[in-house]
Amino acid sequence: DLSRRIEVSANDELGKLAETLNQMIGRLDQSFTAQRRFTADASHELRTPAAIIQAESTLALSKSRNPEEYRSSLEVISRESEHMAGLIDKLLSVSRSDSGQPLKLEEIELDRLLKDLAEEFNPLCLSRQLACRIDRLEPVKVLGDRLELRRLFINLYDNAIRYTPPGGSVTLSAAIRDGFAEVSVTDTGIGIPKENLAHIFDRFYRVDKARSRAEGGSGLGLAICRQIAEAHGGRIEVKSEPGQGSNFTVLFPLSDKPDHSGLPLRP
Ligand code: ADP
């Protein structure tokens, strides 16, 4: 039972040892609770698409249906399994990083990585009728894990696109500011109300659950972004105005400045 404290009414070494143990147990207890919550939330998230797939296949099998009805069932099943696969992918990413899996560090030219991403996303931008542009792309090198950094910027870019109505714009930039690499993704989308801003990096948190789900969201994207930024000795900031748009900025230490301790900390 982790909620029980070790009671030692002595002020000597034994008392100090008991206090240290109590603090350690308290931390363990907290991390068990967080782990249990994560497992419960993850199961809950996976149950929804699983239930829809099950219901839709039962419906399709229950009676003879015309080709159009079969097609519609298959479309639902296909969409939901895609959603489920994406969710599993994100859950794996979270647990990999929880288990402290080391990064595969190499020198990354962030500007190139972003340029490639912008090209890959171009068809999606066009189909959503968004103007996706690169504002400023200075050569910026950091020490990082290529796949993880890609994942981070894909999540931010993907959000910017999903939460911006047609006719809007999404802008990428990479620059060096005060000796740090600064990458930002700015959109002219729906924005985030002030009272929600403090929570958007929490696992499974969404401002508008229905909207996020309709877009295939899981509420894990930004939690993953923050984990990746921090694993690289960096941090991520957000500015947003409802109805105006959002700006996500990631700051990293530059690779030619190996002393990561100089990173400006959260004010
Ligand atoms: P999701 O999979 O729901 O998009 P995220 O963790 O990526 O989850 O984001 C959490 C929530 O933050 C989203 O559900 C959305 O409400 C909000 N959000 C994230 N990015 C943006 C953005 N660019 N514009 C507006 N809202 C955003």
PDB file of C-alpha atoms and ligand atoms in Angstrom:
ATOM      1  CA  ASP A   1       0.000   0.000   0.000  1.00  0.00           C
ATOM      2  CA  LEU A   2       1.833   3.070  -1.286  1.00  0.00           C
ATOM      3  CA  SER A   3      -0.371   5.567   0.483  1.00  0.00           C
ATOM      4  CA  ARG A   4       0.988   4.541   3.888  1.00  0.00           C
ATOM      5  CA  ARG A   5       3.753   6.702   5.255  1.00  0.00           C
ATOM      6  CA  ILE A   6       6.652   5.416   7.275  1.00  0.00           C
ATOM      7  CA  GLU A   7       6.232   7.065  10.672  1.00  0.00           C
ATOM      8  CA  VAL A   8       9.421   7.636  12.614  1.00  0.00           C
ATOM      9  CA  SER A   9       9.232  10.245  15.328  1.00  0.00           C
ATOM     10  CA  ALA A  10      12.924  10.931  15.494  1.00  0.00           C
ATOM     11  CA  ASN A  11      14.867  13.885  14.252  1.00  0.00           C
ATOM     12  CA  ASP A  12      18.085  11.955  13.785  1.00  0.00           C
ATOM     13  CA  GLU A  13      19.506  10.044  10.783  1.00  0.00           C
ATOM     14  CA  LEU A  14      16.701   7.512  10.998  1.00  0.00           C
ATOM     15  CA  GLY A  15      14.124  10.291  10.856  1.00  0.00           C
ATOM     16  CA  LYS A  16      15.827  11.758   7.755  1.00  0.00           C
ATOM     17  CA  LEU A  17      15.976   8.356   6.116  1.00  0.00           C
ATOM     18  CA  ALA A  18      12.267   7.839   6.760  1.00  0.00           C
ATOM     19  CA  GLU A  19      11.479  11.254   5.250  1.00  0.00           C
ATOM     20  CA  THR A  20      13.541  10.502   2.136  1.00  0.00           C
ATOM     21  CA  LEU A  21      11.806   7.145   1.750  1.00  0.00           C
ATOM     22  CA  ASN A  22       8.403   8.786   2.163  1.00  0.00           C
ATOM     23  CA  GLN A  23       9.214  11.281  -0.583  1.00  0.00           C
ATOM     24  CA  MET A  24      10.370   8.497  -2.904  1.00  0.00           C
ATOM     25  CA  ILE A  25       7.239   6.475  -2.213  1.00  0.00           C
ATOM     26  CA  GLY A  26       5.123   9.569  -2.864  1.00  0.00           C
ATOM     27  CA  ARG A  27       6.758  10.008  -6.279  1.00  0.00           C
ATOM     28  CA  LEU A  28       6.336   6.329  -7.105  1.00  0.00           C
ATOM     29  CA  ASP A  29       2.699   6.525  -6.117  1.00  0.00           C
ATOM     30  CA  GLN A  30       2.182   9.543  -8.390  1.00  0.00           C
ATOM     31  CA  SER A  31       3.798   7.823 -11.328  1.00  0.00           C
ATOM     32  CA  PHE A  32       1.708   4.659 -10.790  1.00  0.00           C
ATOM     33  CA  THR A  33      -1.424   6.796 -10.726  1.00  0.00           C
ATOM     34  CA  ALA A  34      -0.379   8.576 -13.943  1.00  0.00           C
ATOM     35  CA  GLN A  35       0.385   5.229 -15.572  1.00  0.00           C
ATOM     36  CA  ARG A  36      -2.994   3.804 -14.560  1.00  0.00           C
ATOM     37  CA  ARG A  37      -4.772   6.880 -15.907  1.00  0.00           C
ATOM     38  CA  PHE A  38      -2.856   6.606 -19.178  1.00  0.00           C
ATOM     39  CA  THR A  39      -3.796   2.942 -19.595  1.00  0.00           C
ATOM     40  CA  ALA A  40      -7.444   3.661 -18.800  1.00  0.00           C
ATOM     41  CA  ASP A  41      -7.604   6.626 -21.214  1.00  0.00           C
ATOM     42  CA  ALA A  42      -5.814   4.666 -23.946  1.00  0.00           C
ATOM     43  CA  SER A  43      -8.204   1.732 -23.593  1.00  0.00           C
ATOM     44  CA  HIS A  44     -11.160   4.082 -23.679  1.00  0.00           C
ATOM     45  CA  GLU A  45      -9.874   5.755 -26.859  1.00  0.00           C
ATOM     46  CA  LEU A  46      -9.306   2.401 -28.565  1.00  0.00           C
ATOM     47  CA  ARG A  47     -12.731   1.112 -27.574  1.00  0.00           C
ATOM     48  CA  THR A  48     -14.575   3.740 -29.591  1.00  0.00           C
ATOM     49  CA  PRO A  49     -13.256   2.802 -33.056  1.00  0.00           C
ATOM     50  CA  ALA A  50     -13.344  -0.909 -32.125  1.00  0.00           C
ATOM     51  CA  ALA A  51     -17.022  -0.613 -31.170  1.00  0.00           C
ATOM     52  CA  ILE A  52     -17.884   1.260 -34.366  1.00  0.00           C
ATOM     53  CA  ILE A  53     -16.098  -1.340 -36.515  1.00  0.00           C
ATOM     54  CA  GLN A  54     -17.895  -4.127 -34.691  1.00  0.00           C
ATOM     55  CA  ALA A  55     -21.320  -2.490 -34.999  1.00  0.00           C
ATOM     56  CA  GLU A  56     -20.856  -1.649 -38.650  1.00  0.00           C
ATOM     57  CA  SER A  57     -19.740  -5.172 -39.585  1.00  0.00           C
ATOM     58  CA  THR A  58     -22.609  -6.729 -37.641  1.00  0.00           C
ATOM     59  CA  LEU A  59     -24.987  -4.455 -39.503  1.00  0.00           C
ATOM     60  CA  ALA A  60     -23.467  -5.336 -42.871  1.00  0.00           C
ATOM     61  CA  LEU A  61     -23.677  -9.067 -42.134  1.00  0.00           C
ATOM     62  CA  SER A  62     -27.113  -9.082 -40.556  1.00  0.00           C
ATOM     63  CA  LYS A  63     -29.192  -8.859 -43.701  1.00  0.00           C
ATOM     64  CA  SER A  64     -28.835  -8.752 -47.394  1.00  0.00           C
ATOM     65  CA  ARG A  65     -27.880  -5.247 -48.413  1.00  0.00           C
ATOM     66  CA  ASN A  66     -27.437  -3.483 -51.700  1.00  0.00           C
ATOM     67  CA  PRO A  67     -23.939  -2.642 -52.989  1.00  0.00           C
ATOM     68  CA  GLU A  68     -24.260   0.962 -51.906  1.00  0.00           C
ATOM     69  CA  GLU A  69     -25.018  -0.013 -48.332  1.00  0.00           C
ATOM     70  CA  TYR A  70     -22.078  -2.413 -48.289  1.00  0.00           C
ATOM     71  CA  ARG A  71     -19.851   0.321 -49.639  1.00  0.00           C
ATOM     72  CA  SER A  72     -20.973   2.725 -46.954  1.00  0.00           C
ATOM     73  CA  SER A  73     -20.271   0.158 -44.221  1.00  0.00           C
ATOM     74  CA  LEU A  74     -16.844  -0.556 -45.677  1.00  0.00           C
ATOM     75  CA  GLU A  75     -16.066   3.143 -45.752  1.00  0.00           C
ATOM     76  CA  VAL A  76     -16.859   3.476 -42.068  1.00  0.00           C
ATOM     77  CA  ILE A  77     -14.804   0.385 -41.254  1.00  0.00           C
ATOM     78  CA  SER A  78     -11.884   1.638 -43.306  1.00  0.00           C
ATOM     79  CA  ARG A  79     -11.965   5.107 -41.715  1.00  0.00           C
ATOM     80  CA  GLU A  80     -12.194   3.735 -38.199  1.00  0.00           C
ATOM     81  CA  SER A  81      -9.406   1.213 -38.661  1.00  0.00           C
ATOM     82  CA  GLU A  82      -7.216   3.976 -40.031  1.00  0.00           C
ATOM     83  CA  HIS A  83      -8.034   6.039 -36.970  1.00  0.00           C
ATOM     84  CA  MET A  84      -7.189   3.089 -34.756  1.00  0.00           C
ATOM     85  CA  ALA A  85      -3.857   2.479 -36.493  1.00  0.00           C
ATOM     86  CA  GLY A  86      -2.954   6.150 -36.034  1.00  0.00           C
ATOM     87  CA  LEU A  87      -3.886   5.970 -32.391  1.00  0.00           C
ATOM     88  CA  ILE A  88      -1.779   2.869 -31.811  1.00  0.00           C
ATOM     89  CA  ASP A  89       1.112   4.596 -33.528  1.00  0.00           C
ATOM     90  CA  LYS A  90       0.809   7.542 -31.146  1.00  0.00           C
ATOM     91  CA  LEU A  91       0.442   5.316 -28.087  1.00  0.00           C
ATOM     92  CA  LEU A  92       3.636   3.510 -29.068  1.00  0.00           C
ATOM     93  CA  SER A  93       5.404   6.813 -29.469  1.00  0.00           C
ATOM     94  CA  VAL A  94       4.330   7.934 -25.995  1.00  0.00           C
ATOM     95  CA  SER A  95       5.375   4.695 -24.344  1.00  0.00           C
ATOM     96  CA  ARG A  96       8.722   4.619 -26.182  1.00  0.00           C
ATOM     97  CA  SER A  97       9.503   7.985 -24.800  1.00  0.00           C
ATOM     98  CA  ASP A  98       8.180   7.084 -21.315  1.00  0.00           C
ATOM     99  CA  SER A  99      10.535   4.149 -21.203  1.00  0.00           C
ATOM    100  CA  GLY A 100      13.412   6.534 -21.858  1.00  0.00           C
ATOM    101  CA  GLN A 101      14.439   4.981 -25.163  1.00  0.00           C
ATOM    102  CA  PRO A 102      17.579   6.873 -26.249  1.00  0.00           C
ATOM    103  CA  LEU A 103      17.461   9.230 -29.235  1.00  0.00           C
ATOM    104  CA  LYS A 104      19.507   8.397 -32.325  1.00  0.00           C
ATOM    105  CA  LEU A 105      21.354  11.674 -32.469  1.00  0.00           C
ATOM    106  CA  GLU A 106      22.862  13.087 -35.630  1.00  0.00           C
ATOM    107  CA  GLU A 107      23.357  16.551 -37.025  1.00  0.00           C
ATOM    108  CA  ILE A 108      20.108  17.673 -38.601  1.00  0.00           C
ATOM    109  CA  GLU A 109      19.659  20.566 -40.985  1.00  0.00           C
ATOM    110  CA  LEU A 110      16.295  21.725 -39.705  1.00  0.00           C
ATOM    111  CA  ASP A 111      15.684  24.012 -42.670  1.00  0.00           C
ATOM    112  CA  ARG A 112      15.992  21.058 -45.074  1.00  0.00           C
ATOM    113  CA  LEU A 113      13.787  18.884 -42.931  1.00  0.00           C
ATOM    114  CA  LEU A 114      11.098  21.581 -42.929  1.00  0.00           C
ATOM    115  CA  LYS A 115      11.405  22.191 -46.645  1.00  0.00           C
ATOM    116  CA  ASP A 116      10.875  18.467 -47.325  1.00  0.00           C
ATOM    117  CA  LEU A 117       7.876  18.435 -44.992  1.00  0.00           C
ATOM    118  CA  ALA A 118       6.307  21.427 -46.691  1.00  0.00           C
ATOM    119  CA  GLU A 119       6.600  19.626 -50.031  1.00  0.00           C
ATOM    120  CA  GLU A 120       5.050  16.443 -48.646  1.00  0.00           C
ATOM    121  CA  PHE A 121       2.148  18.385 -47.187  1.00  0.00           C
ATOM    122  CA  ASN A 122       1.537  20.459 -50.291  1.00  0.00           C
ATOM    123  CA  PRO A 123      -1.181  18.197 -51.754  1.00  0.00           C
ATOM    124  CA  LEU A 124      -3.075  18.234 -48.431  1.00  0.00           C
ATOM    125  CA  CYS A 125      -2.811  22.039 -48.277  1.00  0.00           C
ATOM    126  CA  LEU A 126      -4.184  22.321 -51.789  1.00  0.00           C
ATOM    127  CA  SER A 127      -7.051  19.932 -51.142  1.00  0.00           C
ATOM    128  CA  ARG A 128      -7.970  21.939 -48.032  1.00  0.00           C
ATOM    129  CA  GLN A 129      -7.734  25.202 -49.948  1.00  0.00           C
ATOM    130  CA  LEU A 130      -5.060  26.567 -47.674  1.00  0.00           C
ATOM    131  CA  ALA A 131      -2.121  28.729 -48.586  1.00  0.00           C
ATOM    132  CA  CYS A 132       0.847  26.897 -47.091  1.00  0.00           C
ATOM    133  CA  ARG A 133       4.062  28.888 -47.251  1.00  0.00           C
ATOM    134  CA  ILE A 134       7.528  29.110 -45.910  1.00  0.00           C
ATOM    135  CA  ASP A 135       8.185  32.509 -44.455  1.00  0.00           C
ATOM    136  CA  ARG A 136      11.847  32.404 -43.543  1.00  0.00           C
ATOM    137  CA  LEU A 137      14.238  29.486 -43.744  1.00  0.00           C
ATOM    138  CA  GLU A 138      17.668  30.216 -42.326  1.00  0.00           C
ATOM    139  CA  PRO A 139      20.203  27.381 -42.315  1.00  0.00           C
ATOM    140  CA  VAL A 140      19.823  25.887 -38.835  1.00  0.00           C
ATOM    141  CA  LYS A 141      21.687  22.822 -37.551  1.00  0.00           C
ATOM    142  CA  VAL A 142      20.757  20.936 -34.409  1.00  0.00           C
ATOM    143  CA  LEU A 143      21.736  17.631 -32.853  1.00  0.00           C
ATOM    144  CA  GLY A 144      18.646  15.488 -33.056  1.00  0.00           C
ATOM    145  CA  ASP A 145      16.828  12.290 -33.895  1.00  0.00           C
ATOM    146  CA  ARG A 146      15.600  12.673 -37.451  1.00  0.00           C
ATOM    147  CA  LEU A 147      12.490  10.529 -37.127  1.00  0.00           C
ATOM    148  CA  GLU A 148      11.464  12.111 -33.843  1.00  0.00           C
ATOM    149  CA  LEU A 149      11.960  15.651 -35.129  1.00  0.00           C
ATOM    150  CA  ARG A 150       9.943  14.803 -38.216  1.00  0.00           C
ATOM    151  CA  ARG A 151       7.205  13.445 -35.978  1.00  0.00           C
ATOM    152  CA  LEU A 152       7.223  16.660 -33.948  1.00  0.00           C
ATOM    153  CA  PHE A 153       6.859  18.958 -36.961  1.00  0.00           C
ATOM    154  CA  ILE A 154       4.402  16.671 -38.742  1.00  0.00           C
ATOM    155  CA  ASN A 155       2.130  16.865 -35.687  1.00  0.00           C
ATOM    156  CA  LEU A 156       2.325  20.663 -35.530  1.00  0.00           C
ATOM    157  CA  TYR A 157       1.862  21.087 -39.268  1.00  0.00           C
ATOM    158  CA  ASP A 158      -0.968  18.597 -39.378  1.00  0.00           C
ATOM    159  CA  ASN A 159      -2.772  20.383 -36.529  1.00  0.00           C
ATOM    160  CA  ALA A 160      -2.334  23.759 -38.206  1.00  0.00           C
ATOM    161  CA  ILE A 161      -3.943  22.338 -41.358  1.00  0.00           C
ATOM    162  CA  ARG A 162      -6.748  20.512 -39.531  1.00  0.00           C
ATOM    163  CA  TYR A 163      -7.729  23.476 -37.388  1.00  0.00           C
ATOM    164  CA  THR A 164      -7.712  26.058 -40.181  1.00  0.00           C
ATOM    165  CA  PRO A 165     -10.797  26.524 -42.355  1.00  0.00           C
ATOM    166  CA  PRO A 166     -10.474  26.761 -46.172  1.00  0.00           C
ATOM    167  CA  GLY A 167      -9.115  30.057 -47.407  1.00  0.00           C
ATOM    168  CA  GLY A 168      -6.702  30.388 -44.472  1.00  0.00           C
ATOM    169  CA  SER A 169      -2.958  30.026 -44.378  1.00  0.00           C
ATOM    170  CA  VAL A 170      -0.265  28.006 -42.630  1.00  0.00           C
ATOM    171  CA  THR A 171       3.242  29.427 -42.412  1.00  0.00           C
ATOM    172  CA  LEU A 172       6.501  27.718 -41.483  1.00  0.00           C
ATOM    173  CA  SER A 173       9.705  29.405 -40.453  1.00  0.00           C
ATOM    174  CA  ALA A 174      13.120  28.465 -39.122  1.00  0.00           C
ATOM    175  CA  ALA A 175      15.595  30.967 -37.754  1.00  0.00           C
ATOM    176  CA  ILE A 176      18.308  31.475 -35.199  1.00  0.00           C
ATOM    177  CA  ARG A 177      17.276  33.645 -32.284  1.00  0.00           C
ATOM    178  CA  ASP A 178      19.483  34.496 -29.301  1.00  0.00           C
ATOM    179  CA  GLY A 179      21.740  31.535 -30.126  1.00  0.00           C
ATOM    180  CA  PHE A 180      18.896  29.023 -30.350  1.00  0.00           C
ATOM    181  CA  ALA A 181      17.168  27.338 -33.251  1.00  0.00           C
ATOM    182  CA  GLU A 182      13.615  28.578 -33.491  1.00  0.00           C
ATOM    183  CA  VAL A 183      11.023  26.852 -35.637  1.00  0.00           C
ATOM    184  CA  SER A 184       7.489  28.098 -35.804  1.00  0.00           C
ATOM    185  CA  VAL A 185       4.244  26.929 -37.331  1.00  0.00           C
ATOM    186  CA  THR A 186       1.633  29.659 -37.609  1.00  0.00           C
ATOM    187  CA  ASP A 187      -1.933  29.307 -38.808  1.00  0.00           C
ATOM    188  CA  THR A 188      -4.926  31.577 -39.311  1.00  0.00           C
ATOM    189  CA  GLY A 189      -7.312  28.968 -37.953  1.00  0.00           C
ATOM    190  CA  ILE A 190      -9.889  28.640 -35.209  1.00  0.00           C
ATOM    191  CA  GLY A 191      -7.438  29.391 -32.394  1.00  0.00           C
ATOM    192  CA  ILE A 192      -7.547  28.144 -28.803  1.00  0.00           C
ATOM    193  CA  PRO A 193      -9.471  29.812 -25.967  1.00  0.00           C
ATOM    194  CA  LYS A 194      -7.273  31.136 -23.152  1.00  0.00           C
ATOM    195  CA  GLU A 195      -8.735  28.801 -20.531  1.00  0.00           C
ATOM    196  CA  ASN A 196      -7.756  25.736 -22.604  1.00  0.00           C
ATOM    197  CA  LEU A 197      -4.223  26.824 -23.461  1.00  0.00           C
ATOM    198  CA  ALA A 198      -2.681  25.461 -20.255  1.00  0.00           C
ATOM    199  CA  HIS A 199      -3.986  21.949 -20.986  1.00  0.00           C
ATOM    200  CA  ILE A 200      -3.403  21.373 -24.682  1.00  0.00           C
ATOM    201  CA  PHE A 201      -0.092  19.585 -24.048  1.00  0.00           C
ATOM    202  CA  ASP A 202      -1.753  17.106 -21.667  1.00  0.00           C
ATOM    203  CA  ARG A 203      -2.296  13.589 -22.926  1.00  0.00           C
ATOM    204  CA  PHE A 204      -5.737  13.016 -24.476  1.00  0.00           C
ATOM    205  CA  TYR A 205      -6.797  16.630 -23.949  1.00  0.00           C
ATOM    206  CA  ARG A 206      -8.857  18.245 -26.717  1.00  0.00           C
ATOM    207  CA  VAL A 207     -10.606  21.593 -26.717  1.00  0.00           C
ATOM    208  CA  ASP A 208     -13.473  20.242 -28.817  1.00  0.00           C
ATOM    209  CA  LYS A 209     -13.621  16.477 -28.554  1.00  0.00           C
ATOM    210  CA  ALA A 210     -16.146  15.979 -31.358  1.00  0.00           C
ATOM    211  CA  ARG A 211     -14.228  18.155 -33.788  1.00  0.00           C
ATOM    212  CA  SER A 212     -10.918  16.508 -32.971  1.00  0.00           C
ATOM    213  CA  ARG A 213     -12.392  13.032 -33.413  1.00  0.00           C
ATOM    214  CA  ALA A 214     -14.064  13.932 -36.670  1.00  0.00           C
ATOM    215  CA  GLU A 215     -10.635  14.978 -37.897  1.00  0.00           C
ATOM    216  CA  GLY A 216      -9.043  11.744 -36.705  1.00  0.00           C
ATOM    217  CA  GLY A 217      -7.421  13.396 -33.668  1.00  0.00           C
ATOM    218  CA  SER A 218      -6.508  11.612 -30.463  1.00  0.00           C
ATOM    219  CA  GLY A 219      -5.425  14.392 -28.138  1.00  0.00           C
ATOM    220  CA  LEU A 220      -1.935  12.874 -28.042  1.00  0.00           C
ATOM    221  CA  GLY A 221      -0.229  14.882 -30.770  1.00  0.00           C
ATOM    222  CA  LEU A 222       0.868  17.864 -28.719  1.00  0.00           C
ATOM    223  CA  ALA A 223       1.829  15.716 -25.718  1.00  0.00           C
ATOM    224  CA  ILE A 224       4.167  13.865 -28.085  1.00  0.00           C
ATOM    225  CA  CYS A 225       5.485  17.158 -29.490  1.00  0.00           C
ATOM    226  CA  ARG A 226       6.371  18.388 -26.043  1.00  0.00           C
ATOM    227  CA  GLN A 227       8.050  15.104 -25.090  1.00  0.00           C
ATOM    228  CA  ILE A 228      10.176  15.216 -28.236  1.00  0.00           C
ATOM    229  CA  ALA A 229      11.133  18.878 -27.794  1.00  0.00           C
ATOM    230  CA  GLU A 230      12.156  18.280 -24.177  1.00  0.00           C
ATOM    231  CA  ALA A 231      14.075  15.104 -25.009  1.00  0.00           C
ATOM    232  CA  HIS A 232      16.152  17.323 -27.337  1.00  0.00           C
ATOM    233  CA  GLY A 233      16.810  19.843 -24.579  1.00  0.00           C
ATOM    234  CA  GLY A 234      14.270  22.184 -26.129  1.00  0.00           C
ATOM    235  CA  ARG A 235      10.849  23.538 -25.348  1.00  0.00           C
ATOM    236  CA  ILE A 236       7.659  24.461 -27.093  1.00  0.00           C
ATOM    237  CA  GLU A 237       5.538  27.583 -26.732  1.00  0.00           C
ATOM    238  CA  VAL A 238       2.101  28.505 -27.954  1.00  0.00           C
ATOM    239  CA  LYS A 239       0.331  31.760 -28.645  1.00  0.00           C
ATOM    240  CA  SER A 240      -3.235  31.707 -29.810  1.00  0.00           C
ATOM    241  CA  GLU A 241      -6.241  33.910 -30.316  1.00  0.00           C
ATOM    242  CA  PRO A 242      -9.668  32.365 -30.868  1.00  0.00           C
ATOM    243  CA  GLY A 243     -10.918  33.131 -34.370  1.00  0.00           C
ATOM    244  CA  GLN A 244      -7.514  34.567 -35.347  1.00  0.00           C
ATOM    245  CA  GLY A 245      -5.110  31.655 -35.319  1.00  0.00           C
ATOM    246  CA  SER A 246      -2.320  29.947 -33.446  1.00  0.00           C
ATOM    247  CA  ASN A 247       1.440  30.023 -33.349  1.00  0.00           C
ATOM    248  CA  PHE A 248       3.517  27.115 -32.057  1.00  0.00           C
ATOM    249  CA  THR A 249       7.223  27.796 -31.588  1.00  0.00           C
ATOM    250  CA  VAL A 250       9.859  25.190 -30.803  1.00  0.00           C
ATOM    251  CA  LEU A 251      13.265  26.234 -29.454  1.00  0.00           C
ATOM    252  CA  PHE A 252      16.323  23.983 -29.603  1.00  0.00           C
ATOM    253  CA  PRO A 253      19.960  24.352 -28.659  1.00  0.00           C
ATOM    254  CA  LEU A 254      22.119  24.683 -31.796  1.00  0.00           C
ATOM    255  CA  SER A 255      24.417  21.758 -32.562  1.00  0.00           C
ATOM    256  CA  ASP A 256      27.545  23.905 -32.615  1.00  0.00           C
ATOM    257  CA  LYS A 257      26.769  24.912 -29.027  1.00  0.00           C
ATOM    258  CA  PRO A 258      27.050  21.603 -27.169  1.00  0.00           C
ATOM    259  CA  ASP A 259      26.421  23.248 -23.805  1.00  0.00           C
ATOM    260  CA  HIS A 260      22.674  22.605 -23.642  1.00  0.00           C
ATOM    261  CA  SER A 261      22.473  24.034 -20.152  1.00  0.00           C
ATOM    262  CA  GLY A 262      22.170  27.542 -21.549  1.00  0.00           C
ATOM    263  CA  LEU A 263      18.647  26.995 -22.831  1.00  0.00           C
ATOM    264  CA  PRO A 264      16.347  29.736 -21.631  1.00  0.00           C
ATOM    265  CA  LEU A 265      13.904  28.165 -19.236  1.00  0.00           C
ATOM    266  CA  ARG A 266      10.204  28.758 -19.009  1.00  0.00           C
ATOM    267  CA  PRO A 267       9.670  32.145 -17.350  1.00  0.00           C
TER     268      PRO A 267
HETATM  269  P1  ADP B   1      -5.655  16.246 -31.542  1.00  0.00           P
HETATM  270  O1  ADP B   1      -5.303  14.883 -31.996  1.00  0.00           O
HETATM  271  O2  ADP B   1      -7.019  16.329 -30.901  1.00  0.00           O
HETATM  272  O3  ADP B   1      -5.432  17.303 -32.565  1.00  0.00           O
HETATM  273  P2  ADP B   1      -3.393  17.414 -30.109  1.00  0.00           P
HETATM  274  O4  ADP B   1      -2.706  16.924 -28.883  1.00  0.00           O
HETATM  275  O5  ADP B   1      -2.587  17.514 -31.347  1.00  0.00           O
HETATM  276  O6  ADP B   1      -4.672  16.505 -30.299  1.00  0.00           O
HETATM  277  O7  ADP B   1      -4.006  18.838 -29.777  1.00  0.00           O
HETATM  278  C1  ADP B   1      -4.784  19.001 -28.587  1.00  0.00           C
HETATM  279  C2  ADP B   1      -5.888  20.003 -28.828  1.00  0.00           C
HETATM  280  O8  ADP B   1      -5.341  21.308 -29.002  1.00  0.00           O
HETATM  281  C3  ADP B   1      -6.721  19.746 -30.084  1.00  0.00           C
HETATM  282  O9  ADP B   1      -7.770  18.841 -29.847  1.00  0.00           O
HETATM  283  C4  ADP B   1      -7.212  21.134 -30.430  1.00  0.00           C
HETATM  284  O10 ADP B   1      -8.371  21.418 -29.658  1.00  0.00           O
HETATM  285  C5  ADP B   1      -6.089  22.035 -29.943  1.00  0.00           C
HETATM  286  N1  ADP B   1      -5.183  22.451 -31.052  1.00  0.00           N
HETATM  287  C6  ADP B   1      -3.979  21.921 -31.351  1.00  0.00           C
HETATM  288  N2  ADP B   1      -3.405  22.564 -32.394  1.00  0.00           N
HETATM  289  C7  ADP B   1      -4.259  23.533 -32.754  1.00  0.00           C
HETATM  290  C8  ADP B   1      -4.243  24.569 -33.755  1.00  0.00           C
HETATM  291  N3  ADP B   1      -3.219  24.728 -34.604  1.00  0.00           N
HETATM  292  N4  ADP B   1      -5.325  25.398 -33.817  1.00  0.00           N
HETATM  293  C9  ADP B   1      -6.364  25.264 -32.954  1.00  0.00           C
HETATM  294  N5  ADP B   1      -6.437  24.317 -32.007  1.00  0.00           N
HETATM  295  C10 ADP B   1      -5.403  23.467 -31.884  1.00  0.00           C
END
